[in-house]
Amino acid sequence: MTTNPYKHICHINDIPEKGSKELVLESISFIAVKSDGIIYLYRNSCPHLGLPLQWQQDQFLNHDKSLIICSTHGALFEIDSGLCIAGPCQNQMLKVVDYCIEDEHIYINDLK
């Protein structure tokens, strides 16, 4: 018998449209961003120094909500790819999280 490796983390409506939210599962912090109804999930760790990205709770986006921003050094990341386009970690990537959606609930498989 196999067990499902995916673990429930939230409902899709917990993430605001054109917004971001920190999600924590088993002491691991994740970034969730919803843009045009699409959800993007990344580890909450800047590739530059490994620090959390948010400047306030659930605040991961720049002023016009078009990019993810690191509060420590101002690095900017594309929402849809996690690619750093400006800052000390330019051309590096946020770590994409493996997830699925079932019945409007998000399940992740990235606790390594």
PDB file of N, CA, C and O in Angstrom, residues 25-93:
ATOM      1  N   LEU A  25       4.300  24.652   6.615  1.00  0.00           N
ATOM      2  CA  LEU A  25       3.961  23.255   6.826  1.00  0.00           C
ATOM      3  C   LEU A  25       5.182  22.553   7.394  1.00  0.00           C
ATOM      4  O   LEU A  25       6.273  22.640   6.825  1.00  0.00           O
ATOM      5  N   GLU A  26       5.004  21.916   8.532  1.00  0.00           N
ATOM      6  CA  GLU A  26       6.100  21.201   9.207  1.00  0.00           C
ATOM      7  C   GLU A  26       7.337  22.083   9.355  1.00  0.00           C
ATOM      8  O   GLU A  26       8.451  21.687   9.044  1.00  0.00           O
ATOM      9  N   SER A  27       7.122  23.308   9.797  1.00  0.00           N
ATOM     10  CA  SER A  27       8.176  24.307  10.064  1.00  0.00           C
ATOM     11  C   SER A  27       8.904  24.801   8.818  1.00  0.00           C
ATOM     12  O   SER A  27       9.937  25.444   8.937  1.00  0.00           O
ATOM     13  N   ILE A  28       8.378  24.512   7.642  1.00  0.00           N
ATOM     14  CA  ILE A  28       8.983  25.004   6.399  1.00  0.00           C
ATOM     15  C   ILE A  28       8.082  26.104   5.852  1.00  0.00           C
ATOM     16  O   ILE A  28       6.867  25.939   5.747  1.00  0.00           O
ATOM     17  N   SER A  29       8.690  27.232   5.488  1.00  0.00           N
ATOM     18  CA  SER A  29       7.954  28.389   5.006  1.00  0.00           C
ATOM     19  C   SER A  29       7.936  28.420   3.480  1.00  0.00           C
ATOM     20  O   SER A  29       8.963  28.209   2.822  1.00  0.00           O
ATOM     21  N   PHE A  30       6.758  28.699   2.940  1.00  0.00           N
ATOM     22  CA  PHE A  30       6.552  28.769   1.500  1.00  0.00           C
ATOM     23  C   PHE A  30       5.915  30.103   1.140  1.00  0.00           C
ATOM     24  O   PHE A  30       5.251  30.726   1.965  1.00  0.00           O
ATOM     25  N   ILE A  31       6.102  30.525  -0.104  1.00  0.00           N
ATOM     26  CA  ILE A  31       5.464  31.717  -0.660  1.00  0.00           C
ATOM     27  C   ILE A  31       4.406  31.235  -1.639  1.00  0.00           C
ATOM     28  O   ILE A  31       4.701  30.433  -2.528  1.00  0.00           O
ATOM     29  N   ALA A  32       3.195  31.744  -1.501  1.00  0.00           N
ATOM     30  CA  ALA A  32       2.146  31.490  -2.483  1.00  0.00           C
ATOM     31  C   ALA A  32       1.742  32.826  -3.085  1.00  0.00           C
ATOM     32  O   ALA A  32       1.510  33.795  -2.365  1.00  0.00           O
ATOM     33  N   VAL A  33       1.689  32.880  -4.410  1.00  0.00           N
ATOM     34  CA  VAL A  33       1.253  34.079  -5.128  1.00  0.00           C
ATOM     35  C   VAL A  33       0.160  33.661  -6.093  1.00  0.00           C
ATOM     36  O   VAL A  33       0.295  32.636  -6.772  1.00  0.00           O
ATOM     37  N   LYS A  34      -0.914  34.457  -6.136  1.00  0.00           N
ATOM     38  CA  LYS A  34      -1.980  34.193  -7.107  1.00  0.00           C
ATOM     39  C   LYS A  34      -2.034  35.362  -8.073  1.00  0.00           C
ATOM     40  O   LYS A  34      -2.174  36.509  -7.660  1.00  0.00           O
ATOM     41  N   SER A  35      -1.911  35.053  -9.363  1.00  0.00           N
ATOM     42  CA  SER A  35      -1.941  36.074 -10.404  1.00  0.00           C
ATOM     43  C   SER A  35      -2.777  35.553 -11.559  1.00  0.00           C
ATOM     44  O   SER A  35      -2.469  34.483 -12.117  1.00  0.00           O
ATOM     45  N   ASP A  36      -3.828  36.271 -11.906  1.00  0.00           N
ATOM     46  CA  ASP A  36      -4.764  35.859 -12.960  1.00  0.00           C
ATOM     47  C   ASP A  36      -5.311  34.459 -12.707  1.00  0.00           C
ATOM     48  O   ASP A  36      -5.456  33.657 -13.631  1.00  0.00           O
ATOM     49  N   GLY A  37      -5.582  34.156 -11.443  1.00  0.00           N
ATOM     50  CA  GLY A  37      -6.169  32.875 -11.073  1.00  0.00           C
ATOM     51  C   GLY A  37      -5.187  31.724 -11.004  1.00  0.00           C
ATOM     52  O   GLY A  37      -5.547  30.620 -10.626  1.00  0.00           O
ATOM     53  N   ILE A  38      -3.932  31.962 -11.352  1.00  0.00           N
ATOM     54  CA  ILE A  38      -2.897  30.924 -11.311  1.00  0.00           C
ATOM     55  C   ILE A  38      -2.110  31.062 -10.021  1.00  0.00           C
ATOM     56  O   ILE A  38      -1.736  32.169  -9.627  1.00  0.00           O
ATOM     57  N   ILE A  39      -1.859  29.928  -9.371  1.00  0.00           N
ATOM     58  CA  ILE A  39      -1.108  29.929  -8.117  1.00  0.00           C
ATOM     59  C   ILE A  39       0.322  29.481  -8.375  1.00  0.00           C
ATOM     60  O   ILE A  39       0.553  28.493  -9.071  1.00  0.00           O
ATOM     61  N   TYR A  40       1.254  30.228  -7.805  1.00  0.00           N
ATOM     62  CA  TYR A  40       2.677  29.919  -7.894  1.00  0.00           C
ATOM     63  C   TYR A  40       3.182  29.697  -6.480  1.00  0.00           C
ATOM     64  O   TYR A  40       2.882  30.490  -5.589  1.00  0.00           O
ATOM     65  N   LEU A  41       3.943  28.623  -6.284  1.00  0.00           N
ATOM     66  CA  LEU A  41       4.469  28.303  -4.959  1.00  0.00           C
ATOM     67  C   LEU A  41       5.984  28.167  -5.013  1.00  0.00           C
ATOM     68  O   LEU A  41       6.519  27.482  -5.886  1.00  0.00           O
ATOM     69  N   TYR A  42       6.644  28.806  -4.048  1.00  0.00           N
ATOM     70  CA  TYR A  42       8.098  28.767  -3.942  1.00  0.00           C
ATOM     71  C   TYR A  42       8.482  28.593  -2.476  1.00  0.00           C
ATOM     72  O   TYR A  42       7.713  28.926  -1.578  1.00  0.00           O
ATOM     73  N   ARG A  43       9.697  28.126  -2.243  1.00  0.00           N
ATOM     74  CA  ARG A  43      10.250  28.144  -0.885  1.00  0.00           C
ATOM     75  C   ARG A  43      10.487  29.596  -0.506  1.00  0.00           C
ATOM     76  O   ARG A  43      10.890  30.410  -1.333  1.00  0.00           O
ATOM     77  N   ASN A  44      10.255  29.940   0.739  1.00  0.00           N
ATOM     78  CA  ASN A  44      10.457  31.301   1.225  1.00  0.00           C
ATOM     79  C   ASN A  44      11.917  31.467   1.626  1.00  0.00           C
ATOM     80  O   ASN A  44      12.261  31.543   2.803  1.00  0.00           O
ATOM     81  N   SER A  45      12.768  31.528   0.611  1.00  0.00           N
ATOM     82  CA  SER A  45      14.203  31.632   0.840  1.00  0.00           C
ATOM     83  C   SER A  45      14.856  32.303  -0.364  1.00  0.00           C
ATOM     84  O   SER A  45      14.795  31.780  -1.481  1.00  0.00           O
ATOM     85  N   CYS A  46      15.470  33.447  -0.142  1.00  0.00           N
ATOM     86  CA  CYS A  46      16.162  34.142  -1.225  1.00  0.00           C
ATOM     87  C   CYS A  46      17.429  33.357  -1.589  1.00  0.00           C
ATOM     88  O   CYS A  46      18.182  32.942  -0.699  1.00  0.00           O
ATOM     89  N   PRO A  47      17.679  33.155  -2.884  1.00  0.00           N
ATOM     90  CA  PRO A  47      18.891  32.418  -3.269  1.00  0.00           C
ATOM     91  C   PRO A  47      20.191  33.145  -2.915  1.00  0.00           C
ATOM     92  O   PRO A  47      21.242  32.529  -2.862  1.00  0.00           O
ATOM     93  N   HIS A  48      20.120  34.435  -2.607  1.00  0.00           N
ATOM     94  CA  HIS A  48      21.323  35.200  -2.268  1.00  0.00           C
ATOM     95  C   HIS A  48      21.894  34.784  -0.913  1.00  0.00           C
ATOM     96  O   HIS A  48      23.040  34.348  -0.824  1.00  0.00           O
ATOM     97  N   LEU A  49      21.098  34.881   0.157  1.00  0.00           N
ATOM     98  CA  LEU A  49      21.592  34.552   1.497  1.00  0.00           C
ATOM     99  C   LEU A  49      20.739  33.516   2.217  1.00  0.00           C
ATOM    100  O   LEU A  49      21.007  33.182   3.368  1.00  0.00           O
ATOM    101  N   GLY A  50      19.674  33.054   1.569  1.00  0.00           N
ATOM    102  CA  GLY A  50      18.803  32.066   2.185  1.00  0.00           C
ATOM    103  C   GLY A  50      17.845  32.631   3.212  1.00  0.00           C
ATOM    104  O   GLY A  50      17.224  31.884   3.963  1.00  0.00           O
ATOM    105  N   LEU A  51      17.705  33.949   3.243  1.00  0.00           N
ATOM    106  CA  LEU A  51      16.815  34.599   4.201  1.00  0.00           C
ATOM    107  C   LEU A  51      15.379  34.616   3.685  1.00  0.00           C
ATOM    108  O   LEU A  51      15.150  34.607   2.482  1.00  0.00           O
ATOM    109  N   PRO A  52      14.392  34.692   4.593  1.00  0.00           N
ATOM    110  CA  PRO A  52      12.995  34.835   4.155  1.00  0.00           C
ATOM    111  C   PRO A  52      12.834  36.124   3.349  1.00  0.00           C
ATOM    112  O   PRO A  52      13.532  37.116   3.585  1.00  0.00           O
ATOM    113  N   LEU A  53      11.883  36.113   2.419  1.00  0.00           N
ATOM    114  CA  LEU A  53      11.722  37.229   1.494  1.00  0.00           C
ATOM    115  C   LEU A  53      10.830  38.364   1.988  1.00  0.00           C
ATOM    116  O   LEU A  53      11.034  39.506   1.612  1.00  0.00           O
ATOM    117  N   GLN A  54       9.837  38.078   2.815  1.00  0.00           N
ATOM    118  CA  GLN A  54       8.820  39.092   3.121  1.00  0.00           C
ATOM    119  C   GLN A  54       9.342  40.220   3.991  1.00  0.00           C
ATOM    120  O   GLN A  54      10.207  40.025   4.814  1.00  0.00           O
ATOM    121  N   TRP A  55       8.734  41.393   3.789  1.00  0.00           N
ATOM    122  CA  TRP A  55       9.068  42.559   4.609  1.00  0.00           C
ATOM    123  C   TRP A  55       8.043  42.750   5.706  1.00  0.00           C
ATOM    124  O   TRP A  55       8.324  43.380   6.720  1.00  0.00           O
ATOM    125  N   GLN A  56       6.854  42.228   5.525  1.00  0.00           N
ATOM    126  CA  GLN A  56       5.811  42.170   6.552  1.00  0.00           C
ATOM    127  C   GLN A  56       5.056  40.870   6.310  1.00  0.00           C
ATOM    128  O   GLN A  56       5.184  40.257   5.249  1.00  0.00           O
ATOM    129  N   GLN A  57       4.234  40.480   7.250  1.00  0.00           N
ATOM    130  CA  GLN A  57       3.506  39.231   7.099  1.00  0.00           C
ATOM    131  C   GLN A  57       2.727  39.221   5.787  1.00  0.00           C
ATOM    132  O   GLN A  57       1.996  40.162   5.474  1.00  0.00           O
ATOM    133  N   ASP A  58       2.934  38.154   5.018  1.00  0.00           N
ATOM    134  CA  ASP A  58       2.256  37.925   3.740  1.00  0.00           C
ATOM    135  C   ASP A  58       2.567  38.969   2.674  1.00  0.00           C
ATOM    136  O   ASP A  58       1.869  39.061   1.669  1.00  0.00           O
ATOM    137  N   GLN A  59       3.606  39.764   2.839  1.00  0.00           N
ATOM    138  CA  GLN A  59       3.971  40.793   1.866  1.00  0.00           C
ATOM    139  C   GLN A  59       5.231  40.377   1.105  1.00  0.00           C
ATOM    140  O   GLN A  59       6.337  40.557   1.595  1.00  0.00           O
ATOM    141  N   PHE A  60       5.026  39.839  -0.081  1.00  0.00           N
ATOM    142  CA  PHE A  60       6.129  39.360  -0.904  1.00  0.00           C
ATOM    143  C   PHE A  60       6.222  40.084  -2.241  1.00  0.00           C
ATOM    144  O   PHE A  60       7.115  39.795  -3.025  1.00  0.00           O
ATOM    145  N   LEU A  61       5.304  40.981  -2.531  1.00  0.00           N
ATOM    146  CA  LEU A  61       5.244  41.592  -3.857  1.00  0.00           C
ATOM    147  C   LEU A  61       5.665  43.051  -3.826  1.00  0.00           C
ATOM    148  O   LEU A  61       5.522  43.737  -2.811  1.00  0.00           O
ATOM    149  N   ASN A  62       6.155  43.527  -4.979  1.00  0.00           N
ATOM    150  CA  ASN A  62       6.531  44.937  -5.089  1.00  0.00           C
ATOM    151  C   ASN A  62       5.266  45.800  -5.120  1.00  0.00           C
ATOM    152  O   ASN A  62       4.145  45.287  -5.053  1.00  0.00           O
ATOM    153  N   HIS A  63       5.424  47.113  -5.215  1.00  0.00           N
ATOM    154  CA  HIS A  63       4.293  48.044  -5.071  1.00  0.00           C
ATOM    155  C   HIS A  63       3.182  47.828  -6.097  1.00  0.00           C
ATOM    156  O   HIS A  63       2.021  48.001  -5.785  1.00  0.00           O
ATOM    157  N   ASP A  64       3.512  47.447  -7.336  1.00  0.00           N
ATOM    158  CA  ASP A  64       2.445  47.241  -8.324  1.00  0.00           C
ATOM    159  C   ASP A  64       2.062  45.759  -8.473  1.00  0.00           C
ATOM    160  O   ASP A  64       1.306  45.400  -9.373  1.00  0.00           O
ATOM    161  N   LYS A  65       2.580  44.932  -7.571  1.00  0.00           N
ATOM    162  CA  LYS A  65       2.240  43.509  -7.491  1.00  0.00           C
ATOM    163  C   LYS A  65       2.576  42.735  -8.761  1.00  0.00           C
ATOM    164  O   LYS A  65       1.941  41.749  -9.088  1.00  0.00           O
ATOM    165  N   SER A  66       3.642  43.181  -9.438  1.00  0.00           N
ATOM    166  CA  SER A  66       4.061  42.517 -10.672  1.00  0.00           C
ATOM    167  C   SER A  66       5.266  41.602 -10.472  1.00  0.00           C
ATOM    168  O   SER A  66       5.570  40.785 -11.337  1.00  0.00           O
ATOM    169  N   LEU A  67       5.966  41.745  -9.344  1.00  0.00           N
ATOM    170  CA  LEU A  67       7.173  40.961  -9.072  1.00  0.00           C
ATOM    171  C   LEU A  67       7.233  40.586  -7.596  1.00  0.00           C
ATOM    172  O   LEU A  67       6.711  41.300  -6.739  1.00  0.00           O
ATOM    173  N   ILE A  68       7.918  39.482  -7.303  1.00  0.00           N
ATOM    174  CA  ILE A  68       8.240  39.109  -5.937  1.00  0.00           C
ATOM    175  C   ILE A  68       9.504  39.879  -5.562  1.00  0.00           C
ATOM    176  O   ILE A  68      10.424  39.990  -6.369  1.00  0.00           O
ATOM    177  N   ILE A  69       9.538  40.420  -4.347  1.00  0.00           N
ATOM    178  CA  ILE A  69      10.691  41.215  -3.921  1.00  0.00           C
ATOM    179  C   ILE A  69      11.270  40.657  -2.623  1.00  0.00           C
ATOM    180  O   ILE A  69      10.541  40.237  -1.732  1.00  0.00           O
ATOM    181  N   CYS A  70      12.582  40.657  -2.535  1.00  0.00           N
ATOM    182  CA  CYS A  70      13.264  40.264  -1.305  1.00  0.00           C
ATOM    183  C   CYS A  70      13.446  41.519  -0.452  1.00  0.00           C
ATOM    184  O   CYS A  70      14.020  42.509  -0.906  1.00  0.00           O
ATOM    185  N   SER A  71      12.960  41.456   0.769  1.00  0.00           N
ATOM    186  CA  SER A  71      13.023  42.623   1.645  1.00  0.00           C
ATOM    187  C   SER A  71      14.434  42.960   2.100  1.00  0.00           C
ATOM    188  O   SER A  71      14.714  44.090   2.472  1.00  0.00           O
ATOM    189  N   THR A  72      15.338  41.996   2.073  1.00  0.00           N
ATOM    190  CA  THR A  72      16.694  42.232   2.572  1.00  0.00           C
ATOM    191  C   THR A  72      17.532  43.075   1.620  1.00  0.00           C
ATOM    192  O   THR A  72      18.148  44.058   2.024  1.00  0.00           O
ATOM    193  N   HIS A  73      17.583  42.705   0.341  1.00  0.00           N
ATOM    194  CA  HIS A  73      18.431  43.423  -0.608  1.00  0.00           C
ATOM    195  C   HIS A  73      17.685  43.934  -1.834  1.00  0.00           C
ATOM    196  O   HIS A  73      18.312  44.401  -2.781  1.00  0.00           O
ATOM    197  N   GLY A  74      16.361  43.790  -1.869  1.00  0.00           N
ATOM    198  CA  GLY A  74      15.581  44.334  -2.975  1.00  0.00           C
ATOM    199  C   GLY A  74      15.625  43.523  -4.257  1.00  0.00           C
ATOM    200  O   GLY A  74      15.229  44.030  -5.306  1.00  0.00           O
ATOM    201  N   ALA A  75      16.103  42.293  -4.205  1.00  0.00           N
ATOM    202  CA  ALA A  75      16.107  41.462  -5.409  1.00  0.00           C
ATOM    203  C   ALA A  75      14.677  41.293  -5.914  1.00  0.00           C
ATOM    204  O   ALA A  75      13.733  41.204  -5.130  1.00  0.00           O
ATOM    205  N   LEU A  76      14.517  41.268  -7.231  1.00  0.00           N
ATOM    206  CA  LEU A  76      13.206  41.136  -7.857  1.00  0.00           C
ATOM    207  C   LEU A  76      13.128  39.831  -8.636  1.00  0.00           C
ATOM    208  O   LEU A  76      14.043  39.493  -9.388  1.00  0.00           O
ATOM    209  N   PHE A  77      12.006  39.123  -8.459  1.00  0.00           N
ATOM    210  CA  PHE A  77      11.809  37.816  -9.081  1.00  0.00           C
ATOM    211  C   PHE A  77      10.521  37.813  -9.892  1.00  0.00           C
ATOM    212  O   PHE A  77       9.506  38.356  -9.453  1.00  0.00           O
ATOM    213  N   GLU A  78      10.554  37.172 -11.054  1.00  0.00           N
ATOM    214  CA  GLU A  78       9.340  37.011 -11.846  1.00  0.00           C
ATOM    215  C   GLU A  78       8.383  36.096 -11.086  1.00  0.00           C
ATOM    216  O   GLU A  78       8.796  35.065 -10.539  1.00  0.00           O
ATOM    217  N   ILE A  79       7.102  36.454 -11.074  1.00  0.00           N
ATOM    218  CA  ILE A  79       6.108  35.653 -10.365  1.00  0.00           C
ATOM    219  C   ILE A  79       5.957  34.283 -11.006  1.00  0.00           C
ATOM    220  O   ILE A  79       5.892  33.272 -10.317  1.00  0.00           O
ATOM    221  N   ASP A  80       5.916  34.223 -12.332  1.00  0.00           N
ATOM    222  CA  ASP A  80       5.597  32.966 -13.014  1.00  0.00           C
ATOM    223  C   ASP A  80       6.758  31.989 -13.140  1.00  0.00           C
ATOM    224  O   ASP A  80       6.538  30.824 -13.440  1.00  0.00           O
ATOM    225  N   SER A  81       7.985  32.433 -12.880  1.00  0.00           N
ATOM    226  CA  SER A  81       9.125  31.526 -13.032  1.00  0.00           C
ATOM    227  C   SER A  81      10.032  31.466 -11.799  1.00  0.00           C
ATOM    228  O   SER A  81      10.792  30.518 -11.635  1.00  0.00           O
ATOM    229  N   GLY A  82      10.007  32.517 -10.968  1.00  0.00           N
ATOM    230  CA  GLY A  82      10.913  32.593  -9.826  1.00  0.00           C
ATOM    231  C   GLY A  82      12.301  33.080 -10.190  1.00  0.00           C
ATOM    232  O   GLY A  82      13.195  33.128  -9.348  1.00  0.00           O
ATOM    233  N   LEU A  83      12.497  33.493 -11.449  1.00  0.00           N
ATOM    234  CA  LEU A  83      13.798  33.980 -11.910  1.00  0.00           C
ATOM    235  C   LEU A  83      14.084  35.363 -11.345  1.00  0.00           C
ATOM    236  O   LEU A  83      13.238  36.262 -11.419  1.00  0.00           O
ATOM    237  N   CYS A  84      15.282  35.540 -10.786  1.00  0.00           N
ATOM    238  CA  CYS A  84      15.703  36.843 -10.285  1.00  0.00           C
ATOM    239  C   CYS A  84      16.145  37.687 -11.476  1.00  0.00           C
ATOM    240  O   CYS A  84      17.052  37.311 -12.224  1.00  0.00           O
ATOM    241  N   ILE A  85      15.488  38.846 -11.652  1.00  0.00           N
ATOM    242  CA  ILE A  85      15.805  39.709 -12.788  1.00  0.00           C
ATOM    243  C   ILE A  85      16.587  40.957 -12.368  1.00  0.00           C
ATOM    244  O   ILE A  85      17.072  41.685 -13.218  1.00  0.00           O
ATOM    245  N   ALA A  86      16.715  41.189 -11.061  1.00  0.00           N
ATOM    246  CA  ALA A  86      17.496  42.335 -10.564  1.00  0.00           C
ATOM    247  C   ALA A  86      17.898  42.059  -9.125  1.00  0.00           C
ATOM    248  O   ALA A  86      17.142  41.492  -8.355  1.00  0.00           O
ATOM    249  N   GLY A  87      19.116  42.482  -8.790  1.00  0.00           N
ATOM    250  CA  GLY A  87      19.590  42.318  -7.422  1.00  0.00           C
ATOM    251  C   GLY A  87      20.809  41.429  -7.344  1.00  0.00           C
ATOM    252  O   GLY A  87      21.325  40.960  -8.364  1.00  0.00           O
ATOM    253  N   PRO A  88      21.286  41.146  -6.134  1.00  0.00           N
ATOM    254  CA  PRO A  88      22.533  40.413  -5.948  1.00  0.00           C
ATOM    255  C   PRO A  88      22.482  38.949  -6.394  1.00  0.00           C
ATOM    256  O   PRO A  88      23.527  38.317  -6.537  1.00  0.00           O
ATOM    257  N   CYS A  89      21.304  38.413  -6.616  1.00  0.00           N
ATOM    258  CA  CYS A  89      21.204  37.011  -7.056  1.00  0.00           C
ATOM    259  C   CYS A  89      20.644  36.919  -8.479  1.00  0.00           C
ATOM    260  O   CYS A  89      20.001  35.929  -8.847  1.00  0.00           O
ATOM    261  N   GLN A  90      20.904  37.948  -9.291  1.00  0.00           N
ATOM    262  CA  GLN A  90      20.379  37.993 -10.660  1.00  0.00           C
ATOM    263  C   GLN A  90      20.697  36.697 -11.397  1.00  0.00           C
ATOM    264  O   GLN A  90      21.795  36.147 -11.284  1.00  0.00           O
ATOM    265  N   ASN A  91      19.701  36.209 -12.136  1.00  0.00           N
ATOM    266  CA  ASN A  91      19.740  34.968 -12.928  1.00  0.00           C
ATOM    267  C   ASN A  91      19.663  33.704 -12.083  1.00  0.00           C
ATOM    268  O   ASN A  91      19.717  32.606 -12.628  1.00  0.00           O
ATOM    269  N   GLN A  92      19.534  33.829 -10.772  1.00  0.00           N
ATOM    270  CA  GLN A  92      19.268  32.664  -9.933  1.00  0.00           C
ATOM    271  C   GLN A  92      17.758  32.526  -9.778  1.00  0.00           C
ATOM    272  O   GLN A  92      16.999  33.424 -10.143  1.00  0.00           O
ATOM    273  N   MET A  93      17.320  31.389  -9.245  1.00  0.00           N
ATOM    274  CA  MET A  93      15.892  31.097  -9.178  1.00  0.00           C
ATOM    275  C   MET A  93      15.438  30.829  -7.746  1.00  0.00           C
ATOM    276  O   MET A  93      16.186  30.267  -6.954  1.00  0.00           O
TER     277      MET A  93
END
